[in-house]
CSV table of C-alpha atoms in Angstrom, one decimal:
chain,number,residue,atom,x,y,z
A,1,MET,CA,-29.2,-12.7,38.7
A,2,LYS,CA,-27.8,-9.2,39.4
A,3,LYS,CA,-24.2,-10.5,39.4
A,4,THR,CA,-24.8,-12.3,36.1
A,5,LYS,CA,-26.0,-9.1,34.5
A,6,GLU,CA,-22.9,-7.3,35.9
A,7,ILE,CA,-20.6,-9.9,34.5
A,8,LEU,CA,-22.3,-9.8,31.1
A,9,ALA,CA,-22.0,-6.0,31.1
A,10,LEU,CA,-18.3,-6.2,31.9
A,11,LEU,CA,-17.7,-8.8,29.2
A,12,LEU,CA,-19.6,-6.7,26.7
A,13,LEU,CA,-17.6,-3.6,27.7
A,14,PHE,CA,-14.3,-5.6,27.4
A,15,ALA,CA,-15.3,-6.9,24.0
A,16,VAL,CA,-16.2,-3.4,22.7
A,17,SER,CA,-13.0,-1.9,24.1
A,18,SER,CA,-11.0,-4.7,22.5
A,19,ILE,CA,-12.6,-4.2,19.1
A,20,SER,CA,-12.0,-0.4,19.4
A,21,TYR,CA,-8.3,-1.0,20.4
A,22,GLY,CA,-7.9,-3.5,17.5
A,23,GLN,CA,-9.3,-1.0,15.0
A,24,SER,CA,-7.1,1.8,16.2
A,25,LYS,CA,-4.1,-0.4,16.0
A,26,ALA,CA,-5.1,-1.5,12.5
A,27,ASP,CA,-5.4,2.1,11.5
A,28,GLU,CA,-1.9,2.9,12.9
A,29,ILE,CA,-0.4,-0.1,11.1
A,30,ALA,CA,-2.2,0.7,7.9
A,31,GLN,CA,-0.7,4.3,8.0
A,32,LYS,CA,2.8,2.9,8.6
A,33,LEU,CA,2.6,0.5,5.7
A,34,GLN,CA,2.0,3.4,3.3
A,35,ASN,CA,5.3,4.9,4.4
A,36,PRO,CA,8.3,3.2,2.8
A,37,LEU,CA,10.6,4.7,5.5
A,38,SER,CA,8.7,3.2,8.5
A,39,LYS,CA,10.9,1.2,10.8
A,40,ILE,CA,9.2,-2.1,10.5
A,41,SER,CA,10.0,-5.7,9.7
A,42,ALA,CA,7.6,-7.1,7.1
A,43,LEU,CA,7.2,-9.5,4.2
A,44,PRO,CA,5.0,-8.1,1.4
A,45,ILE,CA,4.0,-10.8,-1.2
A,46,GLN,CA,2.4,-9.8,-4.5
A,47,ASN,CA,0.7,-12.0,-7.0
A,48,ASN,CA,0.6,-10.2,-10.4
A,49,PHE,CA,-1.6,-11.4,-13.2
A,50,GLY,CA,-0.9,-9.7,-16.5
A,51,MET,CA,-3.0,-9.8,-19.6
A,52,ASN,CA,-0.9,-9.8,-22.8
A,53,PRO,CA,-1.8,-8.3,-26.2
A,54,ASP,CA,-2.4,-11.8,-27.6
A,55,ASN,CA,-4.8,-12.6,-24.8
A,56,THR,CA,-2.4,-14.9,-23.0
A,57,MET,CA,-1.7,-14.4,-19.3
A,58,SER,CA,1.7,-13.8,-17.6
A,59,TYR,CA,2.2,-14.3,-13.8
A,60,GLY,CA,4.6,-12.9,-11.3
A,61,LEU,CA,5.1,-13.9,-7.7
A,62,SER,CA,7.1,-11.2,-5.9
A,63,PHE,CA,8.6,-11.3,-2.3
A,64,GLN,CA,9.7,-7.9,-1.0
A,65,PRO,CA,11.1,-8.2,2.5
A,66,ILE,CA,11.6,-4.9,4.5
A,67,HIS,CA,13.6,-4.5,7.6
A,68,GLY,CA,14.3,-1.2,9.4
A,69,THR,CA,17.0,-0.6,12.0
A,70,SER,CA,17.1,2.4,14.3
A,71,TYR,CA,20.1,4.5,15.4
A,72,ASP,CA,20.3,7.7,17.5
A,73,LYS,CA,19.9,10.1,14.6
A,74,PHE,CA,18.9,8.0,11.6
A,75,ASN,CA,17.2,4.9,10.4
A,76,ILE,CA,18.4,2.4,7.8
A,77,ILE,CA,15.7,0.7,5.8
A,78,HIS,CA,16.7,-2.5,4.0
A,79,ARG,CA,14.5,-3.5,1.0
A,80,ALA,CA,14.7,-6.4,-1.5
A,81,VAL,CA,12.7,-7.6,-4.4
A,82,ILE,CA,12.8,-11.3,-5.3
A,83,GLY,CA,10.6,-12.5,-8.1
A,84,VAL,CA,9.4,-15.8,-9.7
A,85,ASN,CA,7.8,-15.2,-13.1
A,86,TYR,CA,5.9,-17.1,-15.7
A,87,MET,CA,6.0,-15.8,-19.3
A,88,PRO,CA,3.8,-17.6,-21.8
A,89,GLY,CA,4.9,-18.5,-25.3
A,90,MET,CA,4.7,-15.7,-27.8
A,91,ASP,CA,5.9,-14.5,-31.2
A,92,ALA,CA,8.6,-11.9,-30.4
A,93,GLY,CA,9.0,-10.7,-33.9
A,94,PRO,CA,11.6,-11.2,-36.6
A,95,GLU,CA,14.7,-10.9,-34.4
A,96,LEU,CA,13.7,-13.4,-31.6
A,97,GLY,CA,11.1,-15.4,-33.4
A,98,LYS,CA,8.8,-17.8,-31.5
A,99,ILE,CA,9.5,-17.9,-27.7
A,100,ASP,CA,8.3,-20.9,-25.7
A,101,GLY,CA,6.7,-20.4,-22.3
A,102,GLN,CA,9.3,-19.6,-19.6
A,103,TRP,CA,9.1,-20.1,-15.8
A,104,GLY,CA,11.8,-19.2,-13.3
A,105,LEU,CA,13.6,-16.8,-10.9
A,106,THR,CA,14.1,-13.2,-12.0
A,107,ASP,CA,16.9,-10.8,-11.2
A,108,ILE,CA,17.1,-9.7,-7.5
A,109,ASN,CA,17.1,-6.1,-6.4
A,110,TYR,CA,18.5,-5.0,-3.1
A,111,SER,CA,18.5,-1.4,-1.7
A,112,PHE,CA,19.1,0.2,1.6
A,113,LEU,CA,18.0,3.7,2.5
A,114,PHE,CA,19.6,6.1,5.0
A,115,SER,CA,16.8,8.2,6.5
A,116,PRO,CA,17.5,11.0,9.1
A,117,LYS,CA,15.2,11.4,12.1
A,118,THR,CA,15.5,15.2,12.4
A,119,VAL,CA,13.1,15.9,9.5
A,120,LYS,CA,9.5,17.1,10.3
A,121,LYS,CA,6.7,17.2,7.7
A,122,VAL,CA,8.6,15.7,4.8
A,123,ALA,CA,10.7,12.6,5.4
A,124,TRP,CA,13.4,11.4,3.0
A,125,GLY,CA,15.8,8.6,2.5
A,126,ILE,CA,18.7,7.9,0.0
A,127,GLY,CA,21.0,5.0,-0.5
A,128,PRO,CA,22.6,2.5,-3.0
A,129,SER,CA,20.7,0.0,-5.0
A,130,ILE,CA,22.0,-3.1,-6.8
A,131,ASN,CA,20.5,-5.6,-9.2
A,132,LEU,CA,21.9,-9.2,-9.1
A,133,PRO,CA,21.7,-11.3,-12.4
A,134,THR,CA,20.0,-14.3,-10.7
A,135,ALA,CA,17.5,-15.0,-13.4
A,136,THR,CA,17.3,-18.7,-14.3
A,137,ASN,CA,16.4,-17.8,-17.9
A,138,GLU,CA,17.6,-15.1,-20.3
A,139,PHE,CA,14.1,-13.9,-21.0
A,140,LEU,CA,13.4,-13.3,-17.3
A,141,GLY,CA,16.5,-11.2,-16.5
A,142,THR,CA,19.1,-8.9,-17.9
A,143,GLY,CA,22.3,-11.0,-17.5
A,144,GLN,CA,23.9,-7.9,-16.1
A,145,TRP,CA,25.2,-6.7,-12.7
A,146,SER,CA,23.9,-3.1,-12.3
A,147,GLY,CA,23.9,-0.6,-9.5
A,148,GLY,CA,22.9,3.0,-8.8
A,149,LEU,CA,20.9,5.1,-6.3
A,150,SER,CA,17.5,4.7,-4.6
A,151,ALA,CA,15.6,7.6,-3.1
A,152,VAL,CA,12.4,8.1,-1.2
A,153,VAL,CA,10.3,11.2,-0.2
A,154,VAL,CA,7.3,10.9,2.1
A,155,TYR,CA,4.6,13.4,3.2
A,156,GLN,CA,1.8,12.3,5.6
A,157,THR,CA,-1.0,14.6,6.8
A,158,GLY,CA,-4.0,13.4,8.6
A,159,LYS,CA,-5.4,10.4,6.6
A,160,TRP,CA,-3.4,11.2,3.5
A,161,THR,CA,0.0,9.8,2.5
A,162,PHE,CA,2.0,11.0,-0.5
A,163,ASP,CA,5.3,9.5,-1.3
A,164,GLY,CA,7.6,8.4,-4.1
A,165,VAL,CA,10.2,5.7,-4.5
A,166,VAL,CA,12.7,6.0,-7.3
A,167,ARG,CA,15.8,4.1,-8.3
A,168,GLN,CA,18.2,4.5,-11.3
A,169,THR,CA,20.6,1.7,-12.1
A,170,TRP,CA,23.3,1.2,-14.8
A,171,SER,CA,25.1,-2.0,-15.7
A,172,PHE,CA,28.8,-2.4,-14.8
A,173,ALA,CA,29.5,-6.1,-15.5
A,174,GLY,CA,27.9,-9.2,-16.9
A,175,ASP,CA,27.1,-10.9,-20.3
A,176,ASN,CA,28.7,-8.7,-23.0
A,177,THR,CA,26.3,-10.1,-25.6
A,178,ARG,CA,23.3,-8.8,-23.8
A,179,ILE,CA,21.9,-5.2,-23.9
A,180,GLY,CA,23.2,-3.0,-21.1
A,181,VAL,CA,21.0,-1.7,-18.2
A,182,ASN,CA,20.1,2.0,-18.0
A,183,GLN,CA,16.8,1.8,-16.1
A,184,MET,CA,14.7,4.0,-13.9
A,185,VAL,CA,11.9,2.5,-11.7
A,186,LEU,CA,9.5,5.1,-10.2
A,187,GLN,CA,6.7,4.1,-7.7
A,188,PRO,CA,4.5,7.1,-6.7
A,189,LEU,CA,2.0,6.5,-4.0
A,190,ILE,CA,-1.2,8.3,-3.0
A,191,ALA,CA,-3.1,6.7,-0.1
A,192,TYR,CA,-6.2,7.7,1.9
A,193,SER,CA,-7.1,5.9,5.2
A,194,LEU,CA,-10.8,5.0,5.4
A,195,GLY,CA,-10.6,3.9,9.0
A,196,LYS,CA,-10.8,0.4,10.7
A,197,GLY,CA,-7.7,-0.6,8.8
A,198,TRP,CA,-9.0,0.1,5.3
A,199,VAL,CA,-6.9,2.1,2.9
A,200,VAL,CA,-7.5,3.1,-0.8
A,201,ASN,CA,-4.4,3.8,-2.7
A,202,THR,CA,-2.6,3.9,-6.1
A,203,PHE,CA,1.0,2.6,-6.3
A,204,PRO,CA,1.9,2.0,-9.9
A,205,THR,CA,5.4,0.8,-11.0
A,206,ILE,CA,6.6,3.1,-13.8
A,207,MET,CA,9.7,2.0,-15.7
A,208,ALA,CA,11.9,3.8,-18.2
A,209,ASN,CA,14.6,1.8,-20.1
A,210,TRP,CA,16.6,4.7,-21.6
A,211,ASP,CA,18.7,2.7,-24.0
A,212,HIS,CA,15.7,0.9,-25.7
A,213,GLU,CA,14.3,2.0,-29.0
A,214,GLN,CA,12.0,5.0,-29.3
A,215,GLY,CA,8.5,3.9,-28.4
A,216,GLN,CA,9.8,0.9,-26.4
A,217,GLN,CA,11.3,2.8,-23.4
A,218,TRP,CA,8.3,3.6,-21.1
A,219,THR,CA,6.0,1.4,-19.1
A,220,VAL,CA,3.2,3.4,-17.4
A,221,PRO,CA,0.3,1.8,-15.6
A,222,VAL,CA,-2.8,3.7,-14.2
A,223,GLY,CA,-5.1,2.2,-11.6
A,224,ALA,CA,-5.8,1.8,-7.9
A,225,GLY,CA,-6.8,-0.6,-5.2
A,226,LEU,CA,-8.0,-1.3,-1.7
A,227,SER,CA,-6.4,-3.0,1.3
A,228,LYS,CA,-7.2,-3.8,4.9
A,229,VAL,CA,-5.2,-4.7,8.0
A,230,VAL,CA,-6.5,-7.9,9.7
A,231,PHE,CA,-5.0,-10.0,12.5
A,232,MET,CA,-3.8,-13.6,12.3
A,233,GLY,CA,-3.7,-14.2,16.1
A,234,LYS,CA,-1.4,-11.4,17.2
A,235,MET,CA,0.3,-10.9,13.7
A,236,PRO,CA,-1.0,-8.0,11.6
A,237,VAL,CA,-1.5,-8.8,7.9
A,238,ALA,CA,-2.5,-6.3,5.3
A,239,VAL,CA,-4.4,-7.9,2.4
A,240,GLY,CA,-5.5,-6.1,-0.7
A,241,ALA,CA,-6.2,-6.1,-4.4
A,242,GLN,CA,-5.3,-3.6,-7.2
A,243,TYR,CA,-6.0,-3.2,-10.9
A,244,TYR,CA,-3.8,-1.3,-13.4
A,245,LYS,CA,-4.1,-0.6,-17.1
A,246,TYR,CA,-1.0,0.1,-19.1
A,247,VAL,CA,-1.5,3.4,-21.0
A,248,VAL,CA,2.1,3.4,-22.3
A,249,ARG,CA,4.0,0.2,-22.8
A,250,PRO,CA,6.6,-1.7,-25.0
A,251,ASP,CA,5.0,-3.9,-27.7
A,252,LEU,CA,5.5,-7.2,-25.7
A,253,ALA,CA,4.5,-5.8,-22.3
A,254,PRO,CA,1.1,-6.7,-20.7
A,255,THR,CA,-1.9,-4.4,-21.5
A,256,GLN,CA,-3.4,-4.7,-18.0
A,257,GLU,CA,-2.6,-6.2,-14.6
A,258,PHE,CA,-4.4,-7.5,-11.5
A,259,ARG,CA,-2.6,-7.7,-8.2
A,260,LEU,CA,-3.4,-9.7,-5.1
A,261,MET,CA,-1.3,-8.7,-2.1
A,262,ALA,CA,-0.5,-9.9,1.5
A,263,ASN,CA,1.9,-8.1,3.8
A,264,PHE,CA,3.0,-9.9,6.9
A,265,ILE,CA,4.2,-7.6,9.7
A,266,PHE,CA,6.6,-9.1,12.2
A,267,SER,CA,7.6,-6.0,14.1
A,268,LYS,CA,6.3,-2.4,14.1
């Protein structure tokens, strides 16, 4: 009986220590995921549901693979954005008329960031960015090859993370009948770790199309969400949801968006 109690006590102690270890690992991974310069290999997947002005719904499935490689004095972070979108039928005005519903692949963006290891409180990275005209439909892409620069600044202190990812691209080749690309994409992030793998954050995608008409240039969403790191066997996965309302937008852009996310971490 005494030995049975001792065994049960040891099993309980092991279980508690395992849970505590798992929670501490979840917090560590959750913090890393808020930092776009972390040297990890991961596959974030986003499901974006947009509500349009005419009460129809658009949908975007986005794959955003990340892979970091480490060298003696710097890291290189590879990032890509590959999307499959559905755009419902709509009346696009006198120039375009009635547009039927469209479903297909969007343009692909690829960037890599050079990030030195010698920085202390504020980390940064910079590198080239290119957009490939891979869209399977003219309404889902630009028809242009475009390139430019991508940059990241990150500051982490305690449970807080503040960072920003920005890229600016200009078209240099492609379909001459299509409007050229002169676009900025800005993704500011504010995140706070709640412990046990939970994080509350805001990570809007702000866009500026500089060559569009006045009043049609900016897309600015405001919102936030919640995520948690869980384990599928030994694989960490961050799952979460976010909601954004578009306070500034082009006429045909969604008025609000709901995101469901899963981020599969292969190495950390």
